[in-house]
Amino acid sequence: MSSTASQVIRCKAAVAWESGKPLVIQEVEVAPPQGQNPLFPRIYGHEAGGIVESVGECVTELKPGDHVLPVFTGECMDCAHCKSEESNMCDLLRVNTDRGVMLNDEKTRFSINGKPIYHFVGTSTFSEYTVVHAGCVAKINPLASLDKVCVLSCGISTGLGATLNVAKPPKGSTVAVFGLGAVGLAAAEGARIAGASRIIGVDINSNRFEGAKKFGVTEFVNPKDYKKPVQEVIAEITDGGVDRSIECTGNVDAMISAFECVHDGWGVAVLVGVPHKDAVFKTHPINLLNERTLKGTFFGNYKPRSDLPSVVEKYMSKELELEKFITHSVPFSEINKAFEYMLKGEGLRCIIRME
């Protein structure tokens, strides 16, 4: 190990003090590498609906009184991803869990007694007021109930879009959904809207099966009930495999099963869940050569500002049913009770009512 390890190092560097001026060779001090410190204190929250109170000087597309959905990812409208019809992964405003400040000046907008309180994924919606980049705000129909459409700003849109925008099941097709939490049930809802004839729910918790029927799920498979891989079970009951599958667990084994259970020749599998950073996806290349397709998706391939207003309209026209996703409601003063519901696996979405 170097004798300078963990110490401040003094060395020469070429420093630019002004634009257009020659570089100056000077001695600088270089601090040693450090671990990444979690940003605390910070204000969490990333699924919400609200009303614009005021806007910054350069904001022209929003005004006070607008009803909006703040979103953890954004749409700058200018980068290659935003200009592409195939991507929603904005270069400027893509989700960043490590950033705790505003983009333009790298400062927070929250404080307590002068001490900065950091932001979370650009939204920080566990606050009666928050400040969000204009590119991360979707303007919606003011007649839509904010306490219902707020769930569209993350998980529900992710699952719904994974089916409607990425898997795109033809009417009458068979669809398997792996994981019957809120995101998976939203994927099933998408299959129902698309007109799938069979929607197979796959989950290791059989208690979820009865409730999933409300979202269009027609039959259920618990992998624990079989000695063979679940993809083989699904292939047997669907005469060779499903037309589409959507994986919503983040478990790499479920991802592999979701891919290998689709029919050769035309089957499409879509991965939604986020796996462990060390997870490795393994499958035999022949599964791809036999014309199975594997896709991934981020936020259901919805562009926040361009597409979310139309998703809200699906709710307004009663094509999309959101009420069945909302199982609990608590006042803001009891926000920790919402976390208790989540940790116990009770319910799907808990609405926090600002008082």
Short mmCIF file of C-alpha atoms in Angstrom, two decimals:
data_model
loop_
_atom_site.label_atom_id
_atom_site.label_comp_id
_atom_site.label_asym_id
_atom_site.label_seq_id
_atom_site.Cartn_x
_atom_site.Cartn_y
_atom_site.Cartn_z
CA MET A 1 0.00 0.00 0.00
CA SER A 2 1.24 3.50 -0.80
CA SER A 3 2.63 5.55 2.08
CA THR A 4 0.22 8.34 1.11
CA ALA A 5 -2.90 6.18 1.49
CA SER A 6 -5.63 7.90 3.52
CA GLN A 7 -3.64 11.14 3.57
CA VAL A 8 -4.00 14.49 1.83
CA ILE A 9 -1.60 14.54 -1.13
CA ARG A 10 0.06 17.72 -2.41
CA CYS A 11 0.88 17.66 -6.10
CA LYS A 12 1.11 19.84 -9.20
CA ALA A 13 -1.87 20.40 -11.48
CA ALA A 14 -2.76 22.66 -14.40
CA VAL A 15 -5.49 24.97 -13.09
CA ALA A 16 -7.84 27.03 -15.26
CA TRP A 17 -8.67 30.19 -13.33
CA GLU A 18 -10.52 31.99 -16.14
CA SER A 19 -11.99 31.23 -19.54
CA GLY A 20 -9.57 31.90 -22.38
CA LYS A 21 -6.56 32.38 -20.12
CA PRO A 22 -3.45 30.14 -20.02
CA LEU A 23 -3.44 27.24 -17.58
CA VAL A 24 -1.39 27.78 -14.43
CA ILE A 25 0.78 25.01 -13.00
CA GLN A 26 0.20 25.10 -9.26
CA GLU A 27 0.40 22.89 -6.21
CA VAL A 28 -2.99 21.56 -5.14
CA GLU A 29 -4.20 19.44 -2.24
CA VAL A 30 -5.95 16.17 -3.11
CA ALA A 31 -8.10 14.61 -0.38
CA PRO A 32 -8.11 10.78 -0.11
CA PRO A 33 -10.99 8.67 -1.48
CA GLN A 34 -14.02 8.51 0.75
CA GLY A 35 -17.06 6.30 1.05
CA GLN A 36 -20.36 7.58 -0.19
CA ASN A 37 -22.30 9.02 2.71
CA PRO A 38 -26.09 8.63 2.68
CA LEU A 39 -27.76 12.00 2.32
CA PHE A 40 -29.51 12.80 5.58
CA PRO A 41 -31.59 14.51 6.67
CA ARG A 42 -33.82 14.32 3.61
CA ILE A 43 -37.50 14.35 2.67
CA TYR A 44 -38.70 11.20 0.93
CA GLY A 45 -41.80 10.60 -1.18
CA HIS A 46 -42.17 10.15 -4.95
CA GLU A 47 -45.81 9.29 -5.70
CA ALA A 48 -48.12 12.27 -5.42
CA GLY A 49 -50.57 14.68 -6.96
CA GLY A 50 -50.66 18.40 -6.28
CA ILE A 51 -51.48 21.94 -7.36
CA VAL A 52 -48.88 24.45 -8.57
CA GLU A 53 -48.38 27.28 -6.06
CA SER A 54 -45.81 29.28 -8.07
CA VAL A 55 -43.25 28.82 -10.84
CA GLY A 56 -39.69 29.96 -11.54
CA GLU A 57 -38.83 32.81 -13.88
CA CYS A 58 -38.12 30.68 -16.97
CA VAL A 59 -41.04 28.28 -16.59
CA THR A 60 -43.67 28.92 -19.27
CA GLU A 61 -45.56 25.64 -19.61
CA LEU A 62 -46.98 25.69 -16.07
CA LYS A 63 -48.84 28.29 -14.03
CA PRO A 64 -50.23 28.61 -10.50
CA GLY A 65 -53.37 26.56 -10.07
CA ASP A 66 -52.41 23.80 -12.53
CA HIS A 67 -53.07 20.26 -11.33
CA VAL A 68 -49.96 18.12 -11.70
CA LEU A 69 -48.26 14.82 -11.00
CA PRO A 70 -44.63 15.18 -9.86
CA VAL A 71 -42.56 12.30 -11.25
CA PHE A 72 -39.25 10.79 -10.10
CA THR A 73 -37.95 10.85 -13.68
CA GLY A 74 -38.32 13.65 -16.16
CA GLU A 75 -38.60 14.81 -19.75
CA CYS A 76 -36.45 17.75 -20.80
CA MET A 77 -37.82 17.59 -24.39
CA ASP A 78 -34.36 18.39 -25.82
CA CYS A 79 -32.04 15.38 -25.39
CA ALA A 80 -31.71 12.42 -27.76
CA HIS A 81 -33.84 10.21 -25.51
CA CYS A 82 -36.66 12.75 -25.28
CA LYS A 83 -36.65 13.27 -29.04
CA SER A 84 -36.72 9.52 -29.66
CA GLU A 85 -40.13 7.85 -29.97
CA GLU A 86 -38.65 4.71 -28.45
CA SER A 87 -37.15 5.99 -25.18
CA ASN A 88 -38.22 7.80 -22.02
CA MET A 89 -34.79 7.84 -20.34
CA CYS A 90 -34.08 11.57 -20.35
CA ASP A 91 -30.37 12.39 -20.21
CA LEU A 92 -30.90 15.43 -17.98
CA LEU A 93 -33.66 14.29 -15.64
CA ARG A 94 -33.28 10.53 -15.41
CA VAL A 95 -33.88 9.22 -11.89
CA ASN A 96 -30.93 9.75 -9.55
CA THR A 97 -31.32 8.48 -5.98
CA ASP A 98 -28.02 10.06 -4.92
CA ARG A 99 -28.86 13.64 -5.90
CA GLY A 100 -30.22 15.61 -2.97
CA VAL A 101 -30.21 19.10 -4.47
CA MET A 102 -31.75 21.07 -7.33
CA LEU A 103 -30.02 20.79 -10.71
CA ASN A 104 -29.57 24.45 -11.56
CA ASP A 105 -27.71 25.65 -8.45
CA GLU A 106 -26.99 22.40 -6.57
CA LYS A 107 -28.74 23.71 -3.47
CA THR A 108 -31.67 22.41 -1.49
CA ARG A 109 -34.98 24.20 -1.12
CA PHE A 110 -35.68 22.70 2.32
CA SER A 111 -34.11 23.68 5.62
CA ILE A 112 -34.66 23.60 9.37
CA ASN A 113 -33.11 26.45 11.36
CA GLY A 114 -30.75 27.11 8.45
CA LYS A 115 -29.59 23.49 8.17
CA PRO A 116 -30.20 22.01 4.69
CA ILE A 117 -32.69 19.17 4.32
CA TYR A 118 -31.97 17.17 1.16
CA HIS A 119 -34.34 16.26 -1.67
CA PHE A 120 -35.19 12.72 -2.82
CA VAL A 121 -35.34 11.71 -6.53
CA GLY A 122 -36.27 15.27 -7.38
CA THR A 123 -39.74 15.11 -5.82
CA SER A 124 -39.73 14.94 -1.97
CA THR A 125 -43.50 14.65 -1.81
CA PHE A 126 -43.70 13.87 1.91
CA SER A 127 -44.13 17.61 2.41
CA GLU A 128 -47.10 19.93 2.14
CA TYR A 129 -45.06 22.02 -0.31
CA THR A 130 -42.15 20.90 -2.47
CA VAL A 131 -40.03 22.29 -5.31
CA VAL A 132 -39.65 20.18 -8.46
CA HIS A 133 -37.87 20.69 -11.78
CA ALA A 134 -40.47 21.71 -14.38
CA GLY A 135 -39.38 18.76 -16.52
CA CYS A 136 -40.49 16.36 -13.77
CA VAL A 137 -44.05 17.67 -13.56
CA ALA A 138 -46.91 16.37 -15.69
CA LYS A 139 -49.85 18.76 -16.12
CA ILE A 140 -53.13 16.83 -15.95
CA ASN A 141 -56.89 17.27 -16.21
CA PRO A 142 -57.98 19.48 -13.28
CA LEU A 143 -61.17 17.44 -12.94
CA ALA A 144 -59.24 14.30 -12.02
CA SER A 145 -59.28 13.46 -8.31
CA LEU A 146 -55.74 13.99 -7.05
CA ASP A 147 -56.26 11.46 -4.27
CA LYS A 148 -56.80 8.80 -6.94
CA VAL A 149 -54.54 9.71 -9.88
CA CYS A 150 -51.58 10.35 -7.56
CA VAL A 151 -50.82 6.62 -7.74
CA LEU A 152 -50.01 7.03 -11.43
CA SER A 153 -46.77 8.89 -10.77
CA CYS A 154 -44.75 5.69 -10.28
CA GLY A 155 -45.69 2.04 -9.71
CA ILE A 156 -49.10 1.76 -11.37
CA SER A 157 -47.93 3.45 -14.56
CA THR A 158 -44.81 1.28 -14.54
CA GLY A 159 -46.80 -1.97 -14.55
CA LEU A 160 -49.54 -0.71 -16.85
CA GLY A 161 -47.07 0.62 -19.41
CA ALA A 162 -44.95 -2.53 -19.28
CA THR A 163 -47.96 -4.36 -20.69
CA LEU A 164 -49.56 -1.78 -22.97
CA ASN A 165 -46.42 -0.08 -24.30
CA VAL A 166 -43.82 -2.83 -24.28
CA ALA A 167 -45.36 -6.31 -24.20
CA LYS A 168 -48.32 -5.17 -26.36
CA PRO A 169 -50.39 -8.36 -26.06
CA PRO A 170 -52.80 -8.90 -28.99
CA LYS A 171 -56.47 -9.27 -28.17
CA GLY A 172 -57.24 -12.84 -27.16
CA SER A 173 -53.65 -13.63 -26.17
CA THR A 174 -52.34 -15.38 -23.06
CA VAL A 175 -50.32 -13.35 -20.56
CA ALA A 176 -48.36 -14.40 -17.46
CA VAL A 177 -47.62 -11.87 -14.72
CA PHE A 178 -44.86 -12.71 -12.24
CA GLY A 179 -45.39 -11.00 -8.87
CA LEU A 180 -48.83 -9.83 -7.75
CA GLY A 181 -47.91 -6.71 -5.81
CA ALA A 182 -49.20 -3.32 -6.96
CA VAL A 183 -46.90 -3.16 -10.01
CA GLY A 184 -47.76 -6.70 -11.09
CA LEU A 185 -51.47 -6.10 -10.65
CA ALA A 186 -51.10 -2.96 -12.76
CA ALA A 187 -49.49 -5.14 -15.44
CA ALA A 188 -52.48 -7.50 -15.16
CA GLU A 189 -54.81 -4.51 -15.46
CA GLY A 190 -53.01 -3.62 -18.67
CA ALA A 191 -53.54 -7.13 -20.00
CA ARG A 192 -57.23 -6.87 -19.12
CA ILE A 193 -57.51 -3.56 -20.97
CA ALA A 194 -55.70 -5.09 -23.97
CA GLY A 195 -58.26 -7.90 -24.12
CA ALA A 196 -56.11 -10.88 -23.11
CA SER A 197 -58.15 -14.09 -22.92
CA ARG A 198 -56.04 -15.68 -20.17
CA ILE A 199 -54.06 -13.81 -17.51
CA ILE A 200 -51.99 -16.14 -15.36
CA GLY A 201 -50.80 -14.75 -12.03
CA VAL A 202 -47.56 -16.22 -10.67
CA ASP A 203 -46.66 -15.63 -7.02
CA ILE A 204 -45.26 -17.58 -4.07
CA ASN A 205 -47.92 -16.01 -1.82
CA SER A 206 -51.23 -17.76 -2.51
CA ASN A 207 -53.05 -15.24 -0.31
CA ARG A 208 -52.75 -12.75 -3.17
CA PHE A 209 -54.67 -14.86 -5.63
CA GLU A 210 -58.23 -14.01 -4.63
CA GLY A 211 -57.67 -10.25 -4.68
CA ALA A 212 -55.93 -10.45 -8.06
CA LYS A 213 -59.17 -11.51 -9.72
CA LYS A 214 -60.35 -7.89 -9.53
CA PHE A 215 -57.50 -6.98 -11.89
CA GLY A 216 -58.43 -9.49 -14.55
CA VAL A 217 -56.28 -12.44 -13.44
CA THR A 218 -58.04 -15.62 -14.55
CA GLU A 219 -55.82 -18.34 -13.09
CA PHE A 220 -52.92 -18.75 -10.69
CA VAL A 221 -49.68 -20.66 -10.32
CA ASN A 222 -47.65 -20.87 -7.11
CA PRO A 223 -44.13 -22.14 -7.96
CA LYS A 224 -43.90 -23.70 -4.49
CA ASP A 225 -46.65 -26.15 -5.42
CA TYR A 226 -44.53 -27.89 -8.07
CA LYS A 227 -41.30 -29.88 -8.16
CA LYS A 228 -40.47 -28.74 -11.70
CA PRO A 229 -39.49 -25.21 -12.81
CA VAL A 230 -42.50 -22.93 -13.06
CA GLN A 231 -41.71 -22.14 -16.71
CA GLU A 232 -42.29 -25.80 -17.52
CA VAL A 233 -45.58 -25.76 -15.64
CA ILE A 234 -46.77 -22.71 -17.59
CA ALA A 235 -45.66 -24.21 -20.91
CA GLU A 236 -47.71 -27.33 -20.15
CA ILE A 237 -50.93 -25.49 -19.32
CA THR A 238 -50.66 -23.13 -22.30
CA ASP A 239 -49.70 -25.59 -25.05
CA GLY A 240 -46.12 -24.44 -25.42
CA GLY A 241 -45.97 -21.16 -23.55
CA VAL A 242 -47.69 -17.82 -23.09
CA ASP A 243 -47.75 -15.11 -25.75
CA ARG A 244 -46.50 -12.46 -23.34
CA SER A 245 -45.04 -12.39 -19.83
CA ILE A 246 -44.30 -9.48 -17.50
CA GLU A 247 -41.92 -9.93 -14.58
CA CYS A 248 -42.53 -7.60 -11.62
CA THR A 249 -40.53 -9.08 -8.73
CA GLY A 250 -36.87 -8.15 -9.26
CA ASN A 251 -35.91 -11.75 -8.45
CA VAL A 252 -33.50 -12.98 -11.12
CA ASP A 253 -34.89 -16.54 -11.01
CA ALA A 254 -38.35 -15.16 -11.68
CA MET A 255 -36.88 -13.15 -14.56
CA ILE A 256 -35.44 -16.28 -16.12
CA SER A 257 -38.72 -18.14 -15.65
CA ALA A 258 -40.67 -15.27 -17.18
CA PHE A 259 -38.48 -15.38 -20.28
CA GLU A 260 -38.39 -19.15 -20.65
CA CYS A 261 -42.17 -19.53 -20.27
CA VAL A 262 -43.03 -17.55 -23.42
CA HIS A 263 -43.88 -19.40 -26.61
CA ASP A 264 -41.14 -19.89 -29.18
CA GLY A 265 -41.63 -18.08 -32.46
CA TRP A 266 -43.49 -15.06 -31.09
CA GLY A 267 -43.33 -14.92 -27.30
CA VAL A 268 -42.24 -11.66 -25.65
CA ALA A 269 -41.06 -11.30 -22.04
CA VAL A 270 -40.73 -7.92 -20.34
CA LEU A 271 -38.60 -7.34 -17.24
CA VAL A 272 -39.87 -4.67 -14.84
CA GLY A 273 -38.44 -5.54 -11.43
CA VAL A 274 -35.04 -4.21 -10.35
CA PRO A 275 -32.64 -7.07 -9.45
CA HIS A 276 -29.85 -7.14 -6.90
CA LYS A 277 -26.72 -5.43 -8.26
CA ASP A 278 -24.82 -8.74 -8.26
CA ALA A 279 -27.58 -10.80 -9.90
CA VAL A 280 -26.77 -12.54 -13.19
CA PHE A 281 -29.38 -13.49 -15.78
CA LYS A 282 -28.61 -16.89 -17.34
CA THR A 283 -30.45 -18.71 -20.10
CA HIS A 284 -29.45 -20.92 -23.00
CA PRO A 285 -28.87 -18.99 -26.24
CA ILE A 286 -31.21 -21.37 -28.05
CA ASN A 287 -34.10 -19.70 -26.22
CA LEU A 288 -33.32 -16.52 -28.14
CA LEU A 289 -32.51 -18.27 -31.40
CA ASN A 290 -35.94 -19.90 -31.25
CA GLU A 291 -37.42 -16.41 -31.65
CA ARG A 292 -38.32 -15.54 -28.12
CA THR A 293 -37.92 -11.84 -27.36
CA LEU A 294 -36.62 -10.36 -24.09
CA LYS A 295 -37.23 -6.71 -23.29
CA GLY A 296 -36.73 -4.37 -20.35
CA THR A 297 -38.66 -1.26 -19.39
CA PHE A 298 -38.31 1.83 -17.24
CA PHE A 299 -41.47 3.54 -15.94
CA GLY A 300 -43.51 1.53 -18.43
CA ASN A 301 -41.90 3.45 -21.32
CA TYR A 302 -44.11 6.44 -20.50
CA LYS A 303 -42.65 9.90 -21.15
CA PRO A 304 -43.83 11.74 -18.01
CA ARG A 305 -44.97 15.06 -19.48
CA SER A 306 -46.11 13.78 -22.86
CA ASP A 307 -47.84 10.54 -21.86
CA LEU A 308 -49.11 10.71 -18.27
CA PRO A 309 -51.97 13.11 -19.11
CA SER A 310 -53.42 10.47 -21.45
CA VAL A 311 -53.12 7.81 -18.73
CA VAL A 312 -55.13 10.08 -16.44
CA GLU A 313 -57.74 10.30 -19.19
CA LYS A 314 -57.98 6.50 -19.23
CA TYR A 315 -59.04 6.79 -15.60
CA MET A 316 -61.46 9.62 -16.34
CA SER A 317 -63.14 7.53 -19.06
CA LYS A 318 -63.35 4.56 -16.65
CA GLU A 319 -61.17 2.43 -18.91
CA LEU A 320 -58.58 2.27 -16.11
CA GLU A 321 -59.78 1.52 -12.58
CA LEU A 322 -57.57 3.08 -9.89
CA GLU A 323 -59.77 2.80 -6.83
CA LYS A 324 -59.05 -0.91 -6.45
CA PHE A 325 -55.33 -0.17 -6.01
CA ILE A 326 -56.02 2.08 -3.01
CA THR A 327 -56.48 -0.03 0.11
CA HIS A 328 -55.67 2.40 2.94
CA SER A 329 -55.72 6.09 3.75
CA VAL A 330 -54.08 7.96 6.64
CA PRO A 331 -53.68 11.63 7.62
CA PHE A 332 -50.23 13.18 7.16
CA SER A 333 -49.71 13.16 10.92
CA GLU A 334 -49.89 9.34 10.85
CA ILE A 335 -47.53 8.80 7.91
CA ASN A 336 -45.53 6.15 9.78
CA LYS A 337 -48.64 4.01 9.94
CA ALA A 338 -48.49 3.83 6.12
CA PHE A 339 -44.99 2.40 6.38
CA GLU A 340 -46.24 -0.19 8.86
CA TYR A 341 -48.85 -1.33 6.33
CA MET A 342 -46.12 -1.61 3.69
CA LEU A 343 -43.69 -3.55 5.86
CA LYS A 344 -46.43 -5.99 6.88
CA GLY A 345 -47.44 -6.49 3.26
CA GLU A 346 -50.92 -5.25 4.02
CA GLY A 347 -52.70 -3.67 1.07
CA LEU A 348 -51.42 -2.14 -2.14
CA ARG A 349 -51.35 1.66 -1.94
CA CYS A 350 -51.96 3.86 1.10
CA ILE A 351 -53.00 7.45 0.41
CA ILE A 352 -51.47 10.05 2.75
CA ARG A 353 -53.88 12.96 3.15
CA MET A 354 -52.28 16.35 3.68
CA GLU A 355 -54.14 18.10 6.49
#
